[in-house]
Every structure is written in C-alpha cells, then in structure tokens.
mmCIF file of C-alpha atoms in Angstrom:
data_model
loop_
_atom_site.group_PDB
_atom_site.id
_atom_site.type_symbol
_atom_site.label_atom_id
_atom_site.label_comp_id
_atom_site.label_asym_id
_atom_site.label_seq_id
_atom_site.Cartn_x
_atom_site.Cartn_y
_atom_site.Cartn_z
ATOM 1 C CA UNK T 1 74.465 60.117 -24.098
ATOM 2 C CA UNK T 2 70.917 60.088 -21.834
ATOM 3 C CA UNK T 3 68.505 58.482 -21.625
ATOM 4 C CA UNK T 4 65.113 60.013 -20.808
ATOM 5 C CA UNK T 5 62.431 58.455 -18.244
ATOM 6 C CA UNK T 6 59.484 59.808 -16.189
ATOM 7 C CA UNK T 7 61.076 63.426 -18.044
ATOM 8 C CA UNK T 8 64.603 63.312 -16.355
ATOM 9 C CA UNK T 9 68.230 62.467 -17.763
ATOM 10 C CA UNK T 10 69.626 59.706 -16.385
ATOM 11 C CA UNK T 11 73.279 60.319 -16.966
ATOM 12 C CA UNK T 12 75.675 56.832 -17.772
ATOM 13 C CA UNK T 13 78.135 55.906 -15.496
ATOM 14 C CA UNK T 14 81.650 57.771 -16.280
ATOM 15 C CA UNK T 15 84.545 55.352 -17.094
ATOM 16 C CA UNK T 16 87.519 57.096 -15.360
ATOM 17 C CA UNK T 17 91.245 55.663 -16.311
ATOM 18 C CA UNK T 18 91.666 54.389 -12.895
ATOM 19 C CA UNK T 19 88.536 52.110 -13.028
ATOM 20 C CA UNK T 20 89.143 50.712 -16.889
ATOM 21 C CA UNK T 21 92.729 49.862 -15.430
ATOM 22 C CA UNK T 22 91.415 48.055 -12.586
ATOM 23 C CA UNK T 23 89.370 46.155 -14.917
ATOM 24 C CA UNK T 24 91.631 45.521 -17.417
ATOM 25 C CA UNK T 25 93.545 43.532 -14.600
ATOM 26 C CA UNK T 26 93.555 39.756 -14.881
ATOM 27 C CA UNK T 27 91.863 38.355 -12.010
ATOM 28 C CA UNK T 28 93.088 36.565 -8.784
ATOM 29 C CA UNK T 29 93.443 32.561 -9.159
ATOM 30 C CA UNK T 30 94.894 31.942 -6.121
ATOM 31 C CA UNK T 31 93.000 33.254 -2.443
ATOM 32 C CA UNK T 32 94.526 36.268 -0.388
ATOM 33 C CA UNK T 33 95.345 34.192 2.636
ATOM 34 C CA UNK T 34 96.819 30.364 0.664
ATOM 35 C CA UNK T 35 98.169 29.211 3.955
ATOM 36 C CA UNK T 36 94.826 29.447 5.791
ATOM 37 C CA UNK T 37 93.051 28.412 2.548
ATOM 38 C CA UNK T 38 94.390 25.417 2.264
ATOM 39 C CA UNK T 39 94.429 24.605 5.859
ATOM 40 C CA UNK T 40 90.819 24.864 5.982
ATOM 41 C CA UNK T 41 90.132 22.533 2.816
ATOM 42 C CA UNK T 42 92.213 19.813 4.397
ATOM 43 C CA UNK T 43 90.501 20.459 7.801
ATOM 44 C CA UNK T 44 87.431 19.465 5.354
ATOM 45 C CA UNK T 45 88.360 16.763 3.500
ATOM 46 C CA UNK T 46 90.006 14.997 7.106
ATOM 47 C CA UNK T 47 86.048 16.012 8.128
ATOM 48 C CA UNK T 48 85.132 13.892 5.098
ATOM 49 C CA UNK T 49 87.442 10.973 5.603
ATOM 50 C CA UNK T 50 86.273 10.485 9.529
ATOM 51 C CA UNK T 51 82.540 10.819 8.164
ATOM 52 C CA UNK T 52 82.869 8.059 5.649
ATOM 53 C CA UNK T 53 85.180 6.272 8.384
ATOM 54 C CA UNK T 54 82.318 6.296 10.873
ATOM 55 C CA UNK T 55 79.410 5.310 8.517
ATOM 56 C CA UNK T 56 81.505 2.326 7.476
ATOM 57 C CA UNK T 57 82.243 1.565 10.827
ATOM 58 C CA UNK T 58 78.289 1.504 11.837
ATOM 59 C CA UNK T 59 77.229 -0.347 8.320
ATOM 60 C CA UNK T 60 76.552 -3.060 10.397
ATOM 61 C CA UNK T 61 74.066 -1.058 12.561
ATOM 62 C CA UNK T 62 73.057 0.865 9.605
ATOM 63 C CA UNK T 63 72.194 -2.801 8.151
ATOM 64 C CA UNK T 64 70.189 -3.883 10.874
ATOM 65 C CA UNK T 65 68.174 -0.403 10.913
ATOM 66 C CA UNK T 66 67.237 -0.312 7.573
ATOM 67 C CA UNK T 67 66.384 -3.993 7.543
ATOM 68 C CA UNK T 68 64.265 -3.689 10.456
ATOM 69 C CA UNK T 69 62.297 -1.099 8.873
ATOM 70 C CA UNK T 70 61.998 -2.887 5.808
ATOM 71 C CA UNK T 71 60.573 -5.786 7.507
ATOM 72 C CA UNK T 72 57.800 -3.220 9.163
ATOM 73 C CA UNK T 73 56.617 -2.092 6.174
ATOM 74 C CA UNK T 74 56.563 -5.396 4.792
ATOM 75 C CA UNK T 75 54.068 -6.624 8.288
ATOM 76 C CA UNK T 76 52.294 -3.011 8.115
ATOM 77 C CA UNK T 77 49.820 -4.527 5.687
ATOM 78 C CA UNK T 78 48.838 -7.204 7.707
ATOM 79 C CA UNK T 79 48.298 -5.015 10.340
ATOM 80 C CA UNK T 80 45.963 -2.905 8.290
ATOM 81 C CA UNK T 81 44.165 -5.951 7.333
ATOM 82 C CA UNK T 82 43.482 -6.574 10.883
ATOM 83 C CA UNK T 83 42.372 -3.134 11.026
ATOM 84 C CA UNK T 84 39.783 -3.375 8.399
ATOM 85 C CA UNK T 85 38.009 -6.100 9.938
ATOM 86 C CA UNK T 86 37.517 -3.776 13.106
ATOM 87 C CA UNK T 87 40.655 -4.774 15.297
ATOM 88 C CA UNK T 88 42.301 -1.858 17.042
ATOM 89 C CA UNK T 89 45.689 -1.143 15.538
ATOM 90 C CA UNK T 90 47.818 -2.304 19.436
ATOM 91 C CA UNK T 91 45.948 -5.491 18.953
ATOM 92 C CA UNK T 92 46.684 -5.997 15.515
ATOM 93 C CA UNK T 93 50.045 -5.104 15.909
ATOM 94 C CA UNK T 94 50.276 -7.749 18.839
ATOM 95 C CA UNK T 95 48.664 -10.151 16.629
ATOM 96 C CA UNK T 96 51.083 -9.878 13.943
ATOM 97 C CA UNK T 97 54.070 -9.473 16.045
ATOM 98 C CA UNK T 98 53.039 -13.226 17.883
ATOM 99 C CA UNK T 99 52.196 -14.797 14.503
ATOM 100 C CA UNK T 100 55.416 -14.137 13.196
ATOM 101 C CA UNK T 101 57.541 -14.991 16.642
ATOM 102 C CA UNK T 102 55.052 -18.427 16.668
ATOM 103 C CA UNK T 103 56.708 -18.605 13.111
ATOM 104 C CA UNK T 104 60.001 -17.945 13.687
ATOM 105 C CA UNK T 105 60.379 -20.490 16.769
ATOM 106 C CA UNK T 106 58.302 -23.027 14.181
ATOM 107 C CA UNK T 107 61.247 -22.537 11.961
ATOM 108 C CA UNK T 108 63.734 -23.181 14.571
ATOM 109 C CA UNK T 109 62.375 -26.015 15.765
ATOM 110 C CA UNK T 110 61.368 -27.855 12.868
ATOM 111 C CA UNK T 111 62.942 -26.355 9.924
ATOM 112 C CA UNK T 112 66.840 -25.987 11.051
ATOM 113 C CA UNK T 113 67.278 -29.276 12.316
ATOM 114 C CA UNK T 114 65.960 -30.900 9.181
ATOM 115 C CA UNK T 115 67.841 -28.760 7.120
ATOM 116 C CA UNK T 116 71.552 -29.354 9.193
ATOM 117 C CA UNK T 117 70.533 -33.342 8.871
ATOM 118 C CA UNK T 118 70.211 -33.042 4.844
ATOM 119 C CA UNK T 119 73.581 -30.763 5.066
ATOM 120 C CA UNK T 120 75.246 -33.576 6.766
ATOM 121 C CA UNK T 121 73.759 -35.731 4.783
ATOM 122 C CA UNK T 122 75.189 -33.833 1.264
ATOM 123 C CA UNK T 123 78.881 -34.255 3.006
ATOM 124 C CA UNK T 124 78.775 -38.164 3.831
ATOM 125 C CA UNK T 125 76.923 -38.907 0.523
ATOM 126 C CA UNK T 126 78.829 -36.701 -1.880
ATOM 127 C CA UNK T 127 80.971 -39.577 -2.541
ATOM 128 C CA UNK T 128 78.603 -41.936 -3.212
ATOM 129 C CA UNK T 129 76.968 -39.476 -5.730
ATOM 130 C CA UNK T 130 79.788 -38.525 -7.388
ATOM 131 C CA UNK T 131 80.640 -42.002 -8.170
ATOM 132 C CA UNK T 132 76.902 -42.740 -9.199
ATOM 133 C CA UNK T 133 77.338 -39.572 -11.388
ATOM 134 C CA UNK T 134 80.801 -40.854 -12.429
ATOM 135 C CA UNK T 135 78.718 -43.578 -14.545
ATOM 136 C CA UNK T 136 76.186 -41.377 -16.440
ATOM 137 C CA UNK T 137 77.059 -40.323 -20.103
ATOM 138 C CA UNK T 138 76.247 -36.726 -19.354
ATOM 139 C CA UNK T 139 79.308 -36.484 -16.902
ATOM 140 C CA UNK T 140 81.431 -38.276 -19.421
ATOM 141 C CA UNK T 141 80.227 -35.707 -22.298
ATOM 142 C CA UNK T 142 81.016 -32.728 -19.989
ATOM 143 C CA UNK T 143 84.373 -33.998 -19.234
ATOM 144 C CA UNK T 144 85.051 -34.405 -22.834
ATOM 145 C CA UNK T 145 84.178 -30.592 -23.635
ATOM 146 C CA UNK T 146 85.495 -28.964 -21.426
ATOM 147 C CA UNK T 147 88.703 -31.085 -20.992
ATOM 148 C CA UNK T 148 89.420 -31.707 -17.285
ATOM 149 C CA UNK T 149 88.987 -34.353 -14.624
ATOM 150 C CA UNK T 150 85.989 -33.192 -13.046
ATOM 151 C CA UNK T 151 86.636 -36.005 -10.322
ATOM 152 C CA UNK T 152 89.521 -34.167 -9.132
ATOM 153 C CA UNK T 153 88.019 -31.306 -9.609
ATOM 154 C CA UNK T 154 85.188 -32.162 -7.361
ATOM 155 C CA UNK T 155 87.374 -34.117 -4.528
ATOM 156 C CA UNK T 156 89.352 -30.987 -3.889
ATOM 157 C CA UNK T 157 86.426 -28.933 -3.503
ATOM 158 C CA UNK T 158 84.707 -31.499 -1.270
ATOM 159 C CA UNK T 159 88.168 -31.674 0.504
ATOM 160 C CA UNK T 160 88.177 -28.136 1.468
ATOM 161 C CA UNK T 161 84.744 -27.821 2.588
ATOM 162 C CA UNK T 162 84.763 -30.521 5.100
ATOM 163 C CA UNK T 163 88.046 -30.212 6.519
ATOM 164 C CA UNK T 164 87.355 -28.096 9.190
ATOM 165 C CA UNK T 165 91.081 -26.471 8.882
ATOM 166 C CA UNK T 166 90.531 -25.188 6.115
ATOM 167 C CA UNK T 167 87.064 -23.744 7.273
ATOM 168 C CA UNK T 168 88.915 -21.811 10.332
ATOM 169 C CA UNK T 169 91.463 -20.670 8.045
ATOM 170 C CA UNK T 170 88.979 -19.086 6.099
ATOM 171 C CA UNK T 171 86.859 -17.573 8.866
ATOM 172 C CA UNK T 172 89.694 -16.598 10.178
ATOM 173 C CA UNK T 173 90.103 -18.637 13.288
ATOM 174 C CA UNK T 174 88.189 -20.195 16.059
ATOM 175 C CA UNK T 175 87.388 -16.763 18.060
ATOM 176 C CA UNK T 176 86.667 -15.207 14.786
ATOM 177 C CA UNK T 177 84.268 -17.629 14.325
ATOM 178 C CA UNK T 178 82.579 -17.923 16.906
ATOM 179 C CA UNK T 179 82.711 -13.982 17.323
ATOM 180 C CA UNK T 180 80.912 -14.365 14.009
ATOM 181 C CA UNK T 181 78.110 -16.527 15.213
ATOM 182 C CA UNK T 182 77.117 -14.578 18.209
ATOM 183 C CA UNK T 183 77.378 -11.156 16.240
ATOM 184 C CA UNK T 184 74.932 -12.760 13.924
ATOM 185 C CA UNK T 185 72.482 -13.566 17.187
ATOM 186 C CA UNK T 186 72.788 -10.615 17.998
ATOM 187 C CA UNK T 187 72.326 -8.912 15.480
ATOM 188 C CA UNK T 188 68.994 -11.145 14.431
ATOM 189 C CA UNK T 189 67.748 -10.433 18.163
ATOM 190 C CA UNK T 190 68.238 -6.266 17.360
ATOM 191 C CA UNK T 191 66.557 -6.575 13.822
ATOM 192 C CA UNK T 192 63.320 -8.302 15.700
ATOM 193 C CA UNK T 193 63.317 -5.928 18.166
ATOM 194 C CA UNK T 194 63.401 -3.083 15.895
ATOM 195 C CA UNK T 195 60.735 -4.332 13.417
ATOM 196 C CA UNK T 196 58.399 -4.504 16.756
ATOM 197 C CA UNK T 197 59.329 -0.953 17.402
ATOM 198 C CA UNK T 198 59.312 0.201 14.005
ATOM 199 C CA UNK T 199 55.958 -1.670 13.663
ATOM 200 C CA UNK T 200 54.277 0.014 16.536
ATOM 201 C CA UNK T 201 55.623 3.353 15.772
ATOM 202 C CA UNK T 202 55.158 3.829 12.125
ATOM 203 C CA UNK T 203 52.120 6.480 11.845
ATOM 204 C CA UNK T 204 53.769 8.441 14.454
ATOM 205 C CA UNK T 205 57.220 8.422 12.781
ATOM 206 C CA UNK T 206 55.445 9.458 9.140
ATOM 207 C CA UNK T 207 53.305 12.424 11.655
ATOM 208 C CA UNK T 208 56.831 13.770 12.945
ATOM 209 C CA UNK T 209 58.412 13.409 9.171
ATOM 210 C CA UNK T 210 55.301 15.506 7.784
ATOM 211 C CA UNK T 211 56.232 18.147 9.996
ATOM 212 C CA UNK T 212 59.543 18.813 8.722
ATOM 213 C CA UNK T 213 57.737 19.678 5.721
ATOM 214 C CA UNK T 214 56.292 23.394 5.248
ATOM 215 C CA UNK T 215 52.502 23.322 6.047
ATOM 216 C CA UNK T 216 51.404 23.587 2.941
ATOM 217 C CA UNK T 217 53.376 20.949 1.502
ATOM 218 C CA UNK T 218 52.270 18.755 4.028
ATOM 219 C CA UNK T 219 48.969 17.212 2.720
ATOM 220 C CA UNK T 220 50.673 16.069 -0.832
ATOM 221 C CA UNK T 221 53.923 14.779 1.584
ATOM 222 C CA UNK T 222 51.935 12.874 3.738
ATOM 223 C CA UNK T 223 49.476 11.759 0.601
ATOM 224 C CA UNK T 224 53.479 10.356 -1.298
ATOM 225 C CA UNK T 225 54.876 9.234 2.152
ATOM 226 C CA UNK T 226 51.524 6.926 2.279
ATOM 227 C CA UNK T 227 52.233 5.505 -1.495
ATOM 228 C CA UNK T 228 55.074 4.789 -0.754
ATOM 229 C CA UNK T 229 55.126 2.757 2.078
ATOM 230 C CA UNK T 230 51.861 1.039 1.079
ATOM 231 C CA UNK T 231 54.161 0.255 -2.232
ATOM 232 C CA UNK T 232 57.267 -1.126 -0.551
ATOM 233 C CA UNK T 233 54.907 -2.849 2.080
ATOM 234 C CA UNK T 234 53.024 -4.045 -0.476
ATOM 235 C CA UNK T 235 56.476 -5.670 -2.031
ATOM 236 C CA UNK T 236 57.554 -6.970 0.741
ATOM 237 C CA UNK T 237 54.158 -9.124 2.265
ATOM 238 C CA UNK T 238 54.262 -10.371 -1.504
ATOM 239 C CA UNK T 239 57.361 -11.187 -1.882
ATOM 240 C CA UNK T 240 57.911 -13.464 0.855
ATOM 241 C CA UNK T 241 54.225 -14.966 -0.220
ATOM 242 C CA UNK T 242 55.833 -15.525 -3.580
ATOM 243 C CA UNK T 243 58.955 -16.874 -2.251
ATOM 244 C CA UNK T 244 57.008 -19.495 0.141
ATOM 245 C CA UNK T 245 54.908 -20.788 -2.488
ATOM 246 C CA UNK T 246 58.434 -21.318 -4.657
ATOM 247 C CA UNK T 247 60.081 -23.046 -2.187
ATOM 248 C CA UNK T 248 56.775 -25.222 -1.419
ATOM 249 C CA UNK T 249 56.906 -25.935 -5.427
ATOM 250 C CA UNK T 250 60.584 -26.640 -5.320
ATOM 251 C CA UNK T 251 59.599 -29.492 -2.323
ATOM 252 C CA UNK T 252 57.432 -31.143 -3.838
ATOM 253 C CA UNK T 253 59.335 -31.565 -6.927
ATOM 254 C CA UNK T 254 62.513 -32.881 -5.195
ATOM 255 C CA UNK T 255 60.679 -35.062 -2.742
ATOM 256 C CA UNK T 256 58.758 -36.571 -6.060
ATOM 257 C CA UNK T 257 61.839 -37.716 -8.367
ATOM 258 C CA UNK T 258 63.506 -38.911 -5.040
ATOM 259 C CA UNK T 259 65.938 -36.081 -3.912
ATOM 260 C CA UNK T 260 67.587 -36.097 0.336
ATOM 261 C CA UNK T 261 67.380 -32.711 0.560
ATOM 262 C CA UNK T 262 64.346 -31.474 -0.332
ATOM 263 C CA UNK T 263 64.093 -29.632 2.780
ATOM 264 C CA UNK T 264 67.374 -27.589 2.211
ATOM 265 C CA UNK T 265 66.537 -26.645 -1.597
ATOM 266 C CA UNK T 266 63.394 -25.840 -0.408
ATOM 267 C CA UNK T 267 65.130 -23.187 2.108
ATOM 268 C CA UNK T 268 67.435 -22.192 -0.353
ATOM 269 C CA UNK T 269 64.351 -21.984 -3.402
ATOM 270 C CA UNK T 270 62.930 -19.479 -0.152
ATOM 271 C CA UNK T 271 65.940 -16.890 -0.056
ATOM 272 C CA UNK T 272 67.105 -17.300 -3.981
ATOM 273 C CA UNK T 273 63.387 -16.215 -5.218
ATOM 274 C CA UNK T 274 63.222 -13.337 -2.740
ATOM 275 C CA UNK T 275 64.565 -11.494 -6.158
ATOM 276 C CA UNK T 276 61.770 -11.178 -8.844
ATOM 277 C CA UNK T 277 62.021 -12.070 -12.266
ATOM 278 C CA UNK T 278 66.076 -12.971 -11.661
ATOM 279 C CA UNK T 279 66.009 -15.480 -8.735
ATOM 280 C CA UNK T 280 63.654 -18.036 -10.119
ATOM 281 C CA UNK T 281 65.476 -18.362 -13.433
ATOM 282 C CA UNK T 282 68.702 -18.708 -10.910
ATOM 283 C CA UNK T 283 67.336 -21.919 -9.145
ATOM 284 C CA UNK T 284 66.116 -23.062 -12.060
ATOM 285 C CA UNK T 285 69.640 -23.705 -13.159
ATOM 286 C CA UNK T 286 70.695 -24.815 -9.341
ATOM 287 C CA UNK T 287 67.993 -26.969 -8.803
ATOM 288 C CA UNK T 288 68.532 -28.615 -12.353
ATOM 289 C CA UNK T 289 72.054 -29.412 -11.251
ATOM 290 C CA UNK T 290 71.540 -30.404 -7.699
ATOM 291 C CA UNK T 291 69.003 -33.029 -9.583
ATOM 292 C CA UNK T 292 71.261 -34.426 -11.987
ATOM 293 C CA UNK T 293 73.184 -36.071 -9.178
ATOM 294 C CA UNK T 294 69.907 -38.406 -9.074
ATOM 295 C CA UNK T 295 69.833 -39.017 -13.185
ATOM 296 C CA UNK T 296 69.244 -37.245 -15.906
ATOM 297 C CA UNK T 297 65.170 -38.157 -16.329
ATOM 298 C CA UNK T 298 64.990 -36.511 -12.746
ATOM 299 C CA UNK T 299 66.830 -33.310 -13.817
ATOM 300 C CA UNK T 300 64.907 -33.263 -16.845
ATOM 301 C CA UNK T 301 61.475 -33.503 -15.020
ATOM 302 C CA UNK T 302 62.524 -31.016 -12.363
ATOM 303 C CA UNK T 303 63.264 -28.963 -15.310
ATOM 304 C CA UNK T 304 60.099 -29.118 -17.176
ATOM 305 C CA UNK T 305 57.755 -28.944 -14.118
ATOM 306 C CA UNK T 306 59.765 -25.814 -12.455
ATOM 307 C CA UNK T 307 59.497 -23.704 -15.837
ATOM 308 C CA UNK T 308 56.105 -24.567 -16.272
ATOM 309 C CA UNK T 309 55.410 -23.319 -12.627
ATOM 310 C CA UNK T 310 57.840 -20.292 -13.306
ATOM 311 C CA UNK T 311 55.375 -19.274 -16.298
ATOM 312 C CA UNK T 312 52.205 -19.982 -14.223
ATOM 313 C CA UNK T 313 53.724 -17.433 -11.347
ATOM 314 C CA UNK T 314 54.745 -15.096 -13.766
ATOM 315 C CA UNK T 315 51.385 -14.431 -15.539
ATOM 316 C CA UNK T 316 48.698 -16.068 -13.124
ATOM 317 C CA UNK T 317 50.027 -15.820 -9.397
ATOM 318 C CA UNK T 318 52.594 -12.530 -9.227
ATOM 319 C CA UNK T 319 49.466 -10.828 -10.746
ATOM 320 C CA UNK T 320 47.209 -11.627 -7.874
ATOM 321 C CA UNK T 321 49.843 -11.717 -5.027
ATOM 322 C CA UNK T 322 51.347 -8.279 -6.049
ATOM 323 C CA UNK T 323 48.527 -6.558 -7.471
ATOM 324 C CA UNK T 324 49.216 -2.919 -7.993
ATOM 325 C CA UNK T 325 51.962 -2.688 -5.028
ATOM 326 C CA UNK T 326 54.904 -2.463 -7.171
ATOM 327 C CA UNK T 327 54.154 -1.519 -10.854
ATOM 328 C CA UNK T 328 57.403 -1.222 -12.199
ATOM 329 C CA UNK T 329 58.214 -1.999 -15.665
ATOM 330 C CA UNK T 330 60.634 -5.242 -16.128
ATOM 331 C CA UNK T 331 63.472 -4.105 -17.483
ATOM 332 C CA UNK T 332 63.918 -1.480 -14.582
ATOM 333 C CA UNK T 333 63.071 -4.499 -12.256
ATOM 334 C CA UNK T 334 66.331 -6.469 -13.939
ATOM 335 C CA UNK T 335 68.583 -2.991 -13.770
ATOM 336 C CA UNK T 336 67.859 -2.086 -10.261
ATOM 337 C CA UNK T 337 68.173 -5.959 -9.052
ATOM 338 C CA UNK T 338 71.231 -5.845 -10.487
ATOM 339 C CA UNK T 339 72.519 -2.555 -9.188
ATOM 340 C CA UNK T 340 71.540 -3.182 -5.584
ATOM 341 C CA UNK T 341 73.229 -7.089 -6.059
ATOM 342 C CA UNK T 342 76.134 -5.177 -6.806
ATOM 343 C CA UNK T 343 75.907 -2.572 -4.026
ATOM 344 C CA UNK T 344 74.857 -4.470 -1.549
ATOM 345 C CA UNK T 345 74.592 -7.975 -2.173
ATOM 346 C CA UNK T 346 71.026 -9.717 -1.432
ATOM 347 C CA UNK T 347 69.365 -7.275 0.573
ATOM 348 C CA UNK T 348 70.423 -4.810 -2.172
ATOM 349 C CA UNK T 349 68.581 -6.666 -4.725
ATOM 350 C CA UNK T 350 65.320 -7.030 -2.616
ATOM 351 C CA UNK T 351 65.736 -3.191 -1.940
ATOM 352 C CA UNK T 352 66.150 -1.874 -4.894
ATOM 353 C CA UNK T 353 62.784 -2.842 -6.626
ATOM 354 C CA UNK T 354 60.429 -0.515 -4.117
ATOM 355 C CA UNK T 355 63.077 1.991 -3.850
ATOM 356 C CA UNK T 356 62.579 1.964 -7.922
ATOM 357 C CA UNK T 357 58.965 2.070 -7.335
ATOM 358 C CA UNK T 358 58.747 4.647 -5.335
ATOM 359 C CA UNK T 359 60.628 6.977 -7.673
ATOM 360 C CA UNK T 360 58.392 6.023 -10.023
ATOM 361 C CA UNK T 361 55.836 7.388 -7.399
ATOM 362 C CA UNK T 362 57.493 10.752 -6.817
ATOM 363 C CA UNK T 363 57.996 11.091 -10.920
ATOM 364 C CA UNK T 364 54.129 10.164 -11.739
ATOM 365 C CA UNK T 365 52.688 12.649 -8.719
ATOM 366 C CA UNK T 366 54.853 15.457 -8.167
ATOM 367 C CA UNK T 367 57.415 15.901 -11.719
ATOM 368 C CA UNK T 368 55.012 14.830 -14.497
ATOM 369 C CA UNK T 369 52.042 17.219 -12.676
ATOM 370 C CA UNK T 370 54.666 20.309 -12.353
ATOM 371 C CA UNK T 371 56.329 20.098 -15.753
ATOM 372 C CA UNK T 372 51.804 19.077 -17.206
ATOM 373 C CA UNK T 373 51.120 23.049 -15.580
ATOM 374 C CA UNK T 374 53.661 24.446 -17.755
ATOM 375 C CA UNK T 375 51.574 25.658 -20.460
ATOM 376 C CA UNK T 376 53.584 29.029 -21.338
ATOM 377 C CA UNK T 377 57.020 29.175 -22.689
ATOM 378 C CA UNK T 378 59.291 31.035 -20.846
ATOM 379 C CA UNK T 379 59.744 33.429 -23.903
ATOM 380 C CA UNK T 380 56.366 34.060 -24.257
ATOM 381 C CA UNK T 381 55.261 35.012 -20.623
#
C-alpha cells in the first residue's frame, strides 16, 4: 500500500527475511567488550570512593567555609544599615568588622572567666547540692518512681567528669587533647578571617555567580540571589538578637531566685535558643532542672516566668526582630531543625531554617510563576 502526498507515492519500507530475523533476535544484555566494561565501572566507582574520601577528609574546612559565609550574611545587614544612613560600604564594613572584634575580645575578657569560675564552682558544690537536694520530697518521689538510687547514680557521673583520667581517656589522650584545643583556635581564627573576607567581597562574589548564568537569565538570578541572602541574612542578625535577649531573660531569672551560675546558663540559654521554636522549649526543661537544685519554689518560678517570656517572644518580639526575613511556616521550621540536628548537629539546625526559606523563595518566584503561564493543556495546543 501508498500513501499519496504533494501527488506522489510514497512507497513503505519492504520487510526482507533477513531484517525480520535480525529483529526477531533477543537483544544483547551483556556489553561487547565485559572485560573493559567492567574495568571502567570500577575505575568509576574507586573515582567515587576517593571523592567522598576527600570531601570527608576537608569537612572540617568545608565547616569553617560555610560557617564563615553564614556569619557574612548574617553581618551583611548591618552593613547595609550603615549604608542607608550614607556610610560608604569599606567603612561600614570596617565598622562592623571592629564592633564585632570589640565584642568578641569583650567576651573573652569578661564573659569566659566568669563562666570557668561558675564551672568550677558546679564541681566543688555539686556535693553540697546534691545533699541539699537529697532532703527535698521531690527527689524522694522521683526515686520512688523510677526505682533507683539516684545518689549513686549521680556520684558516678560526678566521678567521671572530674577525674581528669577519665577525661583523657575520653579525648583520647593528652596530645589529642591538646591537638584538639589548638585545632579549635585555629580553626575560630580561619572562620573570622573568612567572614571579613566573605564580608568585603560579597557583591562581587554574587556579580561573578550572575555571570555563570545565560544573559537573559541574569536579571531574575541576580533579583533570587538578592532574596535570598537578604532572607538568610535576615535570619541570622535576628537570630542571634533573639538568642541575646533569651539568655539576658534567663540571667535575670537565675540571679533573682538565687542561682551561682547565672552567668553560665545564661551562655548556654545563648547557644541552646540559636534554634527557633525548638531551643527555647529545650532550656525550658534544663533551666527548670538546673533550678531545682535551689528548691522547688525556685524551679517553679523560673518555670512560670520563662514560659511567660517564651509566649511574649513568640507572638510580640520574633515578630518585630524577624519581620519578613524568614517566613516559613512552623511545622517546616520543626522538620528542617530536626533534619539538619540530625545531619549536622547544631549548625545543621541553625542552617536548615534559611536554606528552607529560600526554597520557599525559588518555589514562590520561579515554579509557581512557570507552572501560573500554563494556560493550555498539552492536548489541546
């Protein structure tokens, strides 16, 4: 049969025995050359192995990296502050970059020392407390539930943390240790240099980024790459505005029912609440606890005076602080906290809220506006 178009036959193909047979064949599984086949896809997956080899071997530089930038985008907004009010960005940067080193040394000077004296002070007074605590019919009802002798209990645990044999055992020995110190000053001393440098060159690095990016891509890129680094900035600069009004709360609340280490709760308040939503419900259980070694009115009026501040941040101060710089919905704030705690421990958590966010960004601006200009099935075009 033919078929006719523009007035000529088109004949069909001829299906000659040789060609049906060849067809009928079953296919080839295996490759023509196994030997070299298989040679090559283990040449690949040793490729693989060595990859994920080196990028565990560099975590610790990959760490420092990616928390250096972090902290830049977190400062950036300060910088643009500076800007606003006429400032030239160097100076602003310079600004910013001695404000925070004038912090830092603050901390170091004040902060740390107080903080190692209330440490020492937990280890010699621990005793004292327990037998205090020892006395109170809350201990005695806890014993009774759950069955044990929390006194022995406790003593062991108190045992192994200040016997400083069991401390090198578990850091692995003296070199070990102290290889672990100065790997942590150094590594504190890279991050700050980094966040300078980050700091100073973050327009340009976004400029060289755009122009990976076809030209006339590069005006919605650069308009995304902006949201989203005024988004995680945003996160950041409130976040650790959040955090220092927590651990000012938590303070003042220790230091009034009578708690020794106000200061180290305080810096421990500072770090936990870095994690929305999740880390002030955590302290509100540690600082609870920490307070029942006082009494039980204490605990109780830590208690009542930390959840009523945790409601008053939650619906009067996180508003104002945060604005519009992270607007992602709670229960994806509790999922990805959880997934980056998981993944990566505390900087994980803290990460994973404006990495969240600026999906969110990317899926409001560029997927929901493509899939909005779809107005034609594909059947009916």
């Amino acid at each position: 049969m033919s078929s006719e178009e523009g007035g000529q036959s088109v004949p069909e193909p001829v299906t000659t025995p040789e060609r049906a047979a060849e067809s009928s064949r079953p296919r080839r599984i295996l490759p023509a050359a196994p030997l070299r086949s298989g040679f090559l896809v283990a040449i690949g997956v040793l490729l693989a192995i060595a990859l994920a080899l080196v990028f565990v071997s560099l975590s610790s530089v990959l760490m420092s990296l990616f928390l250096a930038l972090f902290l830049a985008l977190g400062l950036d907004p300060a910088v643009r502050q500076l800007q606003r009010t006429g400032m030239k960005r160097p100076w602003a940067i310079v600004t910013v970059a001695v404000g925070v080193l004038v912090i830092v040394v603050a901390i170091i000077l004040i902060v740390v020392p107080a903080m190692v004296r209330q440490f020492v002070h937990i280890v010699q007074e621990a005793p004292e407390w327990l037998a205090h605590a020892q006395t109170t019919d809350w201990y005695q009802n806890i014993e009774n539930a759950l069955g044990i002798d929390l006194e022995v209990v406790i003593a062991q645990g108190l045992e192994s943390v200040v016997n400083i044999s069991s401390f090198l055992a578990i850091s692995g020995g003296v070199l070990k240790a102290a290889g672990g110190i100065i790997s942590g000053i150094s590594s504190t001393v890279l991050v700050v240099v980094l966040t300078l440098y980050f700091i100073a060159s973050l327009e340009t690095m976004k400029g060289a980024l755009a122009m990976l990016v076809p030209q006339y891509r590069r005006e919605t890129f650069s308009s995304l790459t902006d949201q989203i680094t005024a988004s995680v900035g945003g996160f950041v600069a409130g976040g650790i505005t959040l955090s220092s009004i927590n651990a000012a709360v938590v303070f003042v609340l220790q230091f009034l029912i009578g708690s020794n280490i106000a200061v180290l709760l305080a810096i421990g308040a500072f770090f936990i609440t870095l994690v929305p939503m999740i880390g002030s419900m955590i302290f509100l259980v540690v600082g609870t606890a920490a307070a029942l070694f006082i009494g039980p009115w204490q605990a109780l009026v830590f208690l009542i005076g930390y959840f009523a501040y945790i409601q008053i941040e939650a619906y009067f101060v996180t508003p104002r602080v945060m604005g519009k710089a992270v607007a992602v919905p709670g229960v994806l704030v509790i999922i990805g906290a959880m997934t980056g705690a998981a993944l990566m421990g505390l900087l994980g958590a803290l990460v994973a809220i404006p990495i969240t966010a600026s999906v969110l960004i990317i899926i409001r601006q560029v997927t929901i506006p493509a899939q909005d200009a779809k107005t034609i099935a594909p059947e009916a075009g």
